[in-house]
């Protein structure tokens, strides 16, 4: 038996339905075992259910209702990841090394992704051997202070260096710093963009 339900009240967790002579029967996820999550049945939004002889089942594309703070409900009704950008840096016209600074001051323990783009915006007007390295620091899940470095940007010519890294952060801060190796260069400038997202 199939029916289209246009509920006048959104569900809060487990739900049941009494239709004709079938009696009160539970509404379950498509697996027939799991209760719907809060808000999966929305007031005023028709949803098709089918009765399998024991319970009413939600359709396979009915989504998961409410999500935690790292997810959102897509147009399909499914819970999708929405990473939260917790820290970002956008610097231009840099000419020297940068000391350690906070990217995320007090991160919650968990999995993070840090994306770094460093770009030589003004090539050195003289000399050679100048380069830039970007270092991301954090305290890992074993309690050790860890530094991950992205290297390879020459400041002698226009160009960019990009990198993405996954961090399992336990405590402390997520920091960034740069090291400009001068060589014999002069007149060079660089830009730096970094974002930190919490994934889990």
Short mmCIF file of N, CA, C and O in Angstrom, two decimals, residues 58-155:
data_model
loop_
_atom_site.label_atom_id
_atom_site.label_comp_id
_atom_site.label_asym_id
_atom_site.label_seq_id
_atom_site.Cartn_x
_atom_site.Cartn_y
_atom_site.Cartn_z
N UNK A 58 9.68 5.30 4.70
CA UNK A 58 9.94 6.52 3.96
C UNK A 58 10.64 6.17 2.65
O UNK A 58 11.33 5.15 2.57
N UNK A 59 10.50 7.00 1.63
CA UNK A 59 11.18 6.71 0.36
C UNK A 59 12.69 6.90 0.49
O UNK A 59 13.17 7.59 1.38
N UNK A 60 13.42 6.32 -0.43
CA UNK A 60 14.88 6.35 -0.39
C UNK A 60 15.47 7.75 -0.47
O UNK A 60 16.55 8.00 0.02
N UNK A 61 14.76 8.70 -1.06
CA UNK A 61 15.30 10.05 -1.21
C UNK A 61 14.72 11.03 -0.19
O UNK A 61 14.70 12.22 -0.39
N UNK A 62 14.28 10.52 0.94
CA UNK A 62 13.61 11.38 1.92
C UNK A 62 14.56 12.12 2.84
O UNK A 62 14.13 12.91 3.66
N UNK A 63 15.87 11.87 2.73
CA UNK A 63 16.82 12.62 3.52
C UNK A 63 16.88 12.17 4.96
O UNK A 63 16.41 11.10 5.33
N UNK A 64 17.47 13.01 5.79
CA UNK A 64 17.67 12.64 7.19
C UNK A 64 17.15 13.68 8.16
O UNK A 64 17.50 13.65 9.34
N UNK A 65 16.34 14.61 7.72
CA UNK A 65 15.80 15.61 8.65
C UNK A 65 16.84 16.61 9.06
O UNK A 65 17.52 17.19 8.24
N UNK A 66 16.98 16.84 10.35
CA UNK A 66 17.96 17.80 10.82
C UNK A 66 19.36 17.22 10.78
O UNK A 66 19.55 16.01 10.80
N UNK A 67 20.35 18.08 10.74
CA UNK A 67 21.74 17.67 10.68
C UNK A 67 22.52 18.34 11.80
O UNK A 67 22.04 19.29 12.40
N UNK A 68 23.74 17.87 12.04
CA UNK A 68 24.57 18.53 13.04
C UNK A 68 25.17 19.80 12.45
O UNK A 68 24.91 20.17 11.31
N UNK A 69 26.02 20.49 13.26
CA UNK A 69 26.51 21.79 12.82
C UNK A 69 27.55 21.73 11.71
O UNK A 69 27.99 22.77 11.23
N UNK A 70 27.96 20.54 11.29
CA UNK A 70 28.89 20.41 10.17
C UNK A 70 28.20 19.99 8.89
O UNK A 70 28.86 19.77 7.88
N UNK A 71 26.86 19.84 8.93
CA UNK A 71 26.12 19.37 7.76
C UNK A 71 24.89 20.25 7.52
O UNK A 71 24.46 20.99 8.40
N UNK A 72 24.35 20.14 6.33
CA UNK A 72 23.15 20.86 5.96
C UNK A 72 22.30 19.97 5.08
O UNK A 72 22.78 18.99 4.52
N UNK A 73 21.02 20.30 4.97
CA UNK A 73 20.12 19.52 4.13
C UNK A 73 20.14 20.09 2.72
O UNK A 73 19.86 21.27 2.52
N UNK A 74 20.51 19.27 1.76
CA UNK A 74 20.55 19.69 0.35
C UNK A 74 19.13 19.72 -0.20
O UNK A 74 18.17 19.28 0.45
N UNK A 75 19.00 20.21 -1.43
CA UNK A 75 17.69 20.25 -2.06
C UNK A 75 17.06 18.88 -2.20
O UNK A 75 15.84 18.75 -2.24
N UNK A 76 17.89 17.84 -2.26
CA UNK A 76 17.38 16.48 -2.36
C UNK A 76 16.84 15.96 -1.03
O UNK A 76 16.24 14.91 -0.97
N UNK A 77 17.09 16.72 0.04
CA UNK A 77 16.69 16.28 1.37
C UNK A 77 17.76 15.50 2.09
O UNK A 77 17.56 15.08 3.22
N UNK A 78 18.90 15.30 1.46
CA UNK A 78 19.97 14.55 2.09
C UNK A 78 20.89 15.45 2.90
O UNK A 78 21.08 16.62 2.59
N UNK A 79 21.50 14.89 3.93
CA UNK A 79 22.42 15.60 4.79
C UNK A 79 23.80 15.62 4.12
O UNK A 79 24.36 14.57 3.82
N UNK A 80 24.31 16.82 3.84
CA UNK A 80 25.60 16.93 3.16
C UNK A 80 26.57 17.72 4.02
O UNK A 80 26.18 18.55 4.84
N UNK A 81 27.85 17.46 3.82
CA UNK A 81 28.90 18.12 4.56
C UNK A 81 29.00 19.59 4.18
O UNK A 81 29.01 19.94 3.01
N UNK A 82 29.05 20.47 5.18
CA UNK A 82 29.28 21.90 4.96
C UNK A 82 30.42 22.32 5.86
O UNK A 82 30.20 22.74 6.99
N UNK A 83 31.65 22.16 5.40
CA UNK A 83 32.77 22.52 6.25
C UNK A 83 32.69 23.97 6.72
O UNK A 83 32.28 24.84 5.98
N UNK A 84 33.08 24.19 7.95
CA UNK A 84 33.06 25.53 8.52
C UNK A 84 34.45 26.14 8.40
O UNK A 84 35.41 25.58 8.90
N UNK A 85 34.56 27.28 7.73
CA UNK A 85 35.84 27.98 7.65
C UNK A 85 36.02 28.74 8.95
O UNK A 85 35.30 29.68 9.24
N UNK A 86 36.99 28.31 9.72
CA UNK A 86 37.20 28.87 11.05
C UNK A 86 38.33 29.90 11.09
O UNK A 86 38.45 30.65 12.05
N UNK A 87 39.16 29.91 10.08
CA UNK A 87 40.25 30.87 10.04
C UNK A 87 40.68 31.12 8.62
O UNK A 87 40.64 30.22 7.79
N UNK A 88 41.06 32.36 8.33
CA UNK A 88 41.55 32.68 7.00
C UNK A 88 42.53 33.83 7.06
O UNK A 88 42.48 34.66 7.98
N UNK A 89 43.42 33.85 6.09
CA UNK A 89 44.44 34.89 5.98
C UNK A 89 44.45 35.35 4.53
O UNK A 89 44.40 34.51 3.62
N UNK A 90 44.50 36.65 4.31
CA UNK A 90 44.63 37.20 2.96
C UNK A 90 45.59 38.38 3.05
O UNK A 90 45.21 39.48 3.45
N UNK A 91 46.84 38.13 2.70
CA UNK A 91 47.88 39.15 2.80
C UNK A 91 48.44 39.45 1.42
O UNK A 91 48.58 38.56 0.59
N UNK A 92 48.78 40.71 1.18
CA UNK A 92 49.39 41.12 -0.08
C UNK A 92 50.65 41.93 0.21
O UNK A 92 50.88 42.36 1.34
N UNK A 93 51.46 42.11 -0.80
CA UNK A 93 52.64 42.99 -0.75
C UNK A 93 53.59 42.66 0.40
O UNK A 93 54.14 43.56 1.04
N UNK A 94 53.80 41.37 0.66
CA UNK A 94 54.73 40.95 1.71
C UNK A 94 56.15 40.91 1.14
O UNK A 94 56.36 40.46 0.02
N UNK A 95 57.12 41.36 1.95
CA UNK A 95 58.50 41.41 1.47
C UNK A 95 59.46 40.67 2.40
O UNK A 95 60.65 40.59 2.10
N UNK A 96 58.97 40.14 3.51
CA UNK A 96 59.85 39.49 4.49
C UNK A 96 59.18 38.27 5.07
O UNK A 96 57.98 38.01 4.83
N UNK A 97 59.92 37.51 5.87
CA UNK A 97 59.36 36.36 6.58
C UNK A 97 58.32 36.84 7.58
O UNK A 97 58.41 37.96 8.11
N UNK A 98 57.35 36.00 7.85
CA UNK A 98 56.32 36.30 8.85
C UNK A 98 56.48 35.35 10.02
O UNK A 98 56.57 34.13 9.84
N UNK A 99 56.49 35.90 11.23
CA UNK A 99 56.56 35.07 12.42
C UNK A 99 55.27 34.31 12.64
O UNK A 99 54.24 34.59 12.00
N UNK A 100 55.30 33.37 13.55
CA UNK A 100 54.13 32.53 13.81
C UNK A 100 52.95 33.36 14.30
O UNK A 100 53.09 34.20 15.20
N UNK A 101 51.79 33.13 13.71
CA UNK A 101 50.55 33.81 14.08
C UNK A 101 49.41 32.80 14.06
O UNK A 101 49.48 31.79 13.35
N UNK A 102 48.36 33.08 14.81
CA UNK A 102 47.23 32.16 14.88
C UNK A 102 46.39 32.22 13.61
O UNK A 102 46.01 33.30 13.15
N UNK A 103 46.11 31.04 13.07
CA UNK A 103 45.13 30.90 12.01
C UNK A 103 43.78 30.58 12.64
O UNK A 103 42.76 31.15 12.29
N UNK A 104 43.78 29.62 13.59
CA UNK A 104 42.61 29.31 14.43
C UNK A 104 43.12 29.29 15.86
O UNK A 104 43.95 28.45 16.22
N UNK A 105 42.64 30.21 16.69
CA UNK A 105 43.19 30.38 18.03
C UNK A 105 42.87 29.23 18.97
O UNK A 105 43.74 28.74 19.69
N UNK A 106 41.63 28.78 18.99
CA UNK A 106 41.23 27.72 19.93
C UNK A 106 40.39 26.68 19.20
O UNK A 106 39.18 26.60 19.38
N UNK A 107 41.02 25.88 18.35
CA UNK A 107 40.25 24.88 17.60
C UNK A 107 39.71 23.78 18.49
O UNK A 107 40.39 23.35 19.43
N UNK A 108 38.51 23.33 18.21
CA UNK A 108 37.95 22.15 18.85
C UNK A 108 38.70 20.94 18.30
O UNK A 108 39.05 20.91 17.11
N UNK A 109 38.99 19.97 19.13
CA UNK A 109 39.69 18.79 18.65
C UNK A 109 38.93 18.15 17.50
O UNK A 109 37.71 18.03 17.54
N UNK A 110 39.65 17.77 16.45
CA UNK A 110 39.00 17.14 15.31
C UNK A 110 39.84 17.23 14.05
O UNK A 110 41.02 17.59 14.09
N UNK A 111 39.22 16.89 12.94
CA UNK A 111 39.88 16.86 11.64
C UNK A 111 39.69 18.20 10.93
O UNK A 111 38.57 18.69 10.82
N UNK A 112 40.80 18.75 10.44
CA UNK A 112 40.78 20.03 9.74
C UNK A 112 41.47 19.88 8.39
O UNK A 112 42.32 19.02 8.21
N UNK A 113 41.10 20.77 7.46
CA UNK A 113 41.80 20.87 6.18
C UNK A 113 42.29 22.30 6.06
O UNK A 113 41.52 23.25 6.25
N UNK A 114 43.57 22.46 5.76
CA UNK A 114 44.16 23.78 5.57
C UNK A 114 44.63 23.88 4.13
O UNK A 114 45.38 23.03 3.66
N UNK A 115 44.18 24.91 3.44
CA UNK A 115 44.56 25.15 2.05
C UNK A 115 45.38 26.43 2.01
O UNK A 115 44.96 27.46 2.56
N UNK A 116 46.55 26.35 1.38
CA UNK A 116 47.46 27.48 1.31
C UNK A 116 47.80 27.80 -0.14
O UNK A 116 48.09 26.90 -0.92
N UNK A 117 47.74 29.09 -0.48
CA UNK A 117 48.18 29.56 -1.79
C UNK A 117 49.13 30.72 -1.54
O UNK A 117 48.75 31.74 -0.96
N UNK A 118 50.37 30.56 -1.96
CA UNK A 118 51.36 31.64 -1.89
C UNK A 118 51.71 32.01 -3.33
O UNK A 118 51.87 31.14 -4.18
N UNK A 119 51.81 33.31 -3.58
CA UNK A 119 52.02 33.75 -4.96
C UNK A 119 53.05 34.87 -5.00
O UNK A 119 52.96 35.84 -4.23
N UNK A 120 54.05 34.72 -5.86
CA UNK A 120 55.00 35.80 -6.11
C UNK A 120 54.29 36.81 -7.01
O UNK A 120 53.99 36.52 -8.16
N UNK A 121 53.99 37.98 -6.46
CA UNK A 121 53.22 38.99 -7.20
C UNK A 121 54.11 40.02 -7.89
O UNK A 121 53.69 40.66 -8.84
N UNK A 122 55.31 40.19 -7.34
CA UNK A 122 56.31 41.04 -7.98
C UNK A 122 57.62 40.27 -7.99
O UNK A 122 58.16 39.92 -6.93
N UNK A 123 58.11 39.96 -9.17
CA UNK A 123 59.35 39.20 -9.27
C UNK A 123 60.52 40.05 -8.80
O UNK A 123 60.49 41.29 -8.85
N UNK A 124 61.55 39.38 -8.30
CA UNK A 124 62.76 40.10 -7.87
C UNK A 124 63.32 40.92 -9.02
O UNK A 124 63.37 40.47 -10.16
N UNK A 125 63.70 42.15 -8.71
CA UNK A 125 64.26 43.03 -9.74
C UNK A 125 65.73 42.75 -9.99
O UNK A 125 66.29 43.16 -10.99
N UNK A 126 66.36 42.04 -9.03
CA UNK A 126 67.78 41.68 -9.19
C UNK A 126 68.07 40.44 -8.37
O UNK A 126 67.36 40.13 -7.41
N UNK A 127 69.10 39.71 -8.72
CA UNK A 127 69.56 38.58 -7.92
C UNK A 127 68.85 37.29 -8.23
O UNK A 127 68.04 37.19 -9.15
N UNK A 128 69.17 36.28 -7.44
CA UNK A 128 68.59 34.95 -7.61
C UNK A 128 68.64 34.21 -6.28
O UNK A 128 69.22 34.69 -5.31
N UNK A 129 68.03 33.02 -6.26
CA UNK A 129 68.09 32.17 -5.07
C UNK A 129 67.08 32.50 -3.99
O UNK A 129 67.15 31.96 -2.89
N UNK A 130 66.13 33.37 -4.27
CA UNK A 130 65.15 33.71 -3.24
C UNK A 130 63.93 32.79 -3.37
O UNK A 130 63.48 32.47 -4.47
N UNK A 131 63.41 32.35 -2.23
CA UNK A 131 62.27 31.43 -2.23
C UNK A 131 61.44 31.65 -0.98
O UNK A 131 61.86 32.34 -0.03
N UNK A 132 60.26 31.03 -0.97
CA UNK A 132 59.34 31.18 0.15
C UNK A 132 58.82 29.81 0.57
O UNK A 132 58.48 28.97 -0.27
N UNK A 133 58.75 29.60 1.88
CA UNK A 133 58.14 28.39 2.45
C UNK A 133 57.07 28.84 3.43
O UNK A 133 57.24 29.83 4.15
N UNK A 134 55.94 28.12 3.46
CA UNK A 134 54.85 28.40 4.39
C UNK A 134 54.74 27.22 5.34
O UNK A 134 54.69 26.06 4.91
N UNK A 135 54.67 27.50 6.64
CA UNK A 135 54.60 26.45 7.64
C UNK A 135 53.30 26.57 8.42
O UNK A 135 52.93 27.66 8.89
N UNK A 136 52.59 25.43 8.55
CA UNK A 136 51.37 25.34 9.35
C UNK A 136 51.71 24.52 10.59
O UNK A 136 52.21 23.40 10.47
N UNK A 137 51.45 25.06 11.76
CA UNK A 137 51.76 24.37 13.01
C UNK A 137 50.50 24.03 13.80
O UNK A 137 49.50 24.75 13.73
N UNK A 138 50.54 22.93 14.54
CA UNK A 138 49.41 22.51 15.36
C UNK A 138 49.87 21.44 16.33
O UNK A 138 50.98 20.92 16.23
N UNK A 139 49.01 21.11 17.29
CA UNK A 139 49.27 20.00 18.20
C UNK A 139 48.45 18.82 17.75
O UNK A 139 47.22 18.91 17.70
N UNK A 140 49.11 17.72 17.41
CA UNK A 140 48.41 16.59 16.82
C UNK A 140 47.73 15.72 17.87
O UNK A 140 47.82 15.99 19.07
N UNK A 141 47.03 14.67 17.40
CA UNK A 141 46.24 13.82 18.29
C UNK A 141 47.09 13.02 19.26
O UNK A 141 46.58 12.50 20.25
N UNK A 142 48.39 12.96 19.03
CA UNK A 142 49.30 12.28 19.97
C UNK A 142 49.88 13.26 20.98
O UNK A 142 50.70 12.89 21.81
N UNK A 143 49.48 14.54 20.87
CA UNK A 143 49.96 15.56 21.79
C UNK A 143 51.28 16.17 21.39
O UNK A 143 51.87 16.94 22.15
N UNK A 144 51.77 15.87 20.18
CA UNK A 144 53.05 16.40 19.72
C UNK A 144 52.83 17.66 18.90
O UNK A 144 51.86 17.77 18.14
N UNK A 145 53.73 18.62 19.06
CA UNK A 145 53.69 19.81 18.23
C UNK A 145 54.22 19.45 16.85
O UNK A 145 55.32 18.90 16.72
N UNK A 146 53.43 19.72 15.84
CA UNK A 146 53.76 19.30 14.48
C UNK A 146 53.80 20.52 13.56
O UNK A 146 52.96 21.42 13.69
N UNK A 147 54.74 20.54 12.66
CA UNK A 147 54.82 21.60 11.65
C UNK A 147 54.84 20.98 10.26
O UNK A 147 55.65 20.09 10.00
N UNK A 148 53.93 21.41 9.42
CA UNK A 148 53.89 20.97 8.02
C UNK A 148 54.28 22.16 7.15
O UNK A 148 53.70 23.24 7.29
N UNK A 149 55.22 21.96 6.25
CA UNK A 149 55.74 23.06 5.45
C UNK A 149 55.47 22.83 3.98
O UNK A 149 55.66 21.74 3.46
N UNK A 150 55.02 23.90 3.33
CA UNK A 150 54.83 23.90 1.88
C UNK A 150 55.95 24.75 1.30
O UNK A 150 56.10 25.92 1.66
N UNK A 151 56.75 24.16 0.45
CA UNK A 151 57.91 24.87 -0.08
C UNK A 151 57.83 24.95 -1.59
O UNK A 151 56.91 24.41 -2.20
N UNK A 152 58.81 25.59 -2.17
CA UNK A 152 58.95 25.53 -3.62
C UNK A 152 58.56 26.77 -4.38
O UNK A 152 58.56 26.76 -5.60
N UNK A 153 58.22 27.88 -3.68
CA UNK A 153 57.85 29.08 -4.43
C UNK A 153 59.10 29.93 -4.64
O UNK A 153 59.70 30.43 -3.69
N UNK A 154 59.49 30.09 -5.87
CA UNK A 154 60.60 30.98 -6.21
C UNK A 154 60.07 32.41 -6.28
O UNK A 154 59.01 32.67 -6.86
N UNK A 155 60.81 33.33 -5.67
CA UNK A 155 60.42 34.74 -5.72
C UNK A 155 61.18 35.49 -6.81
O UNK A 155 61.02 36.69 -6.95
#
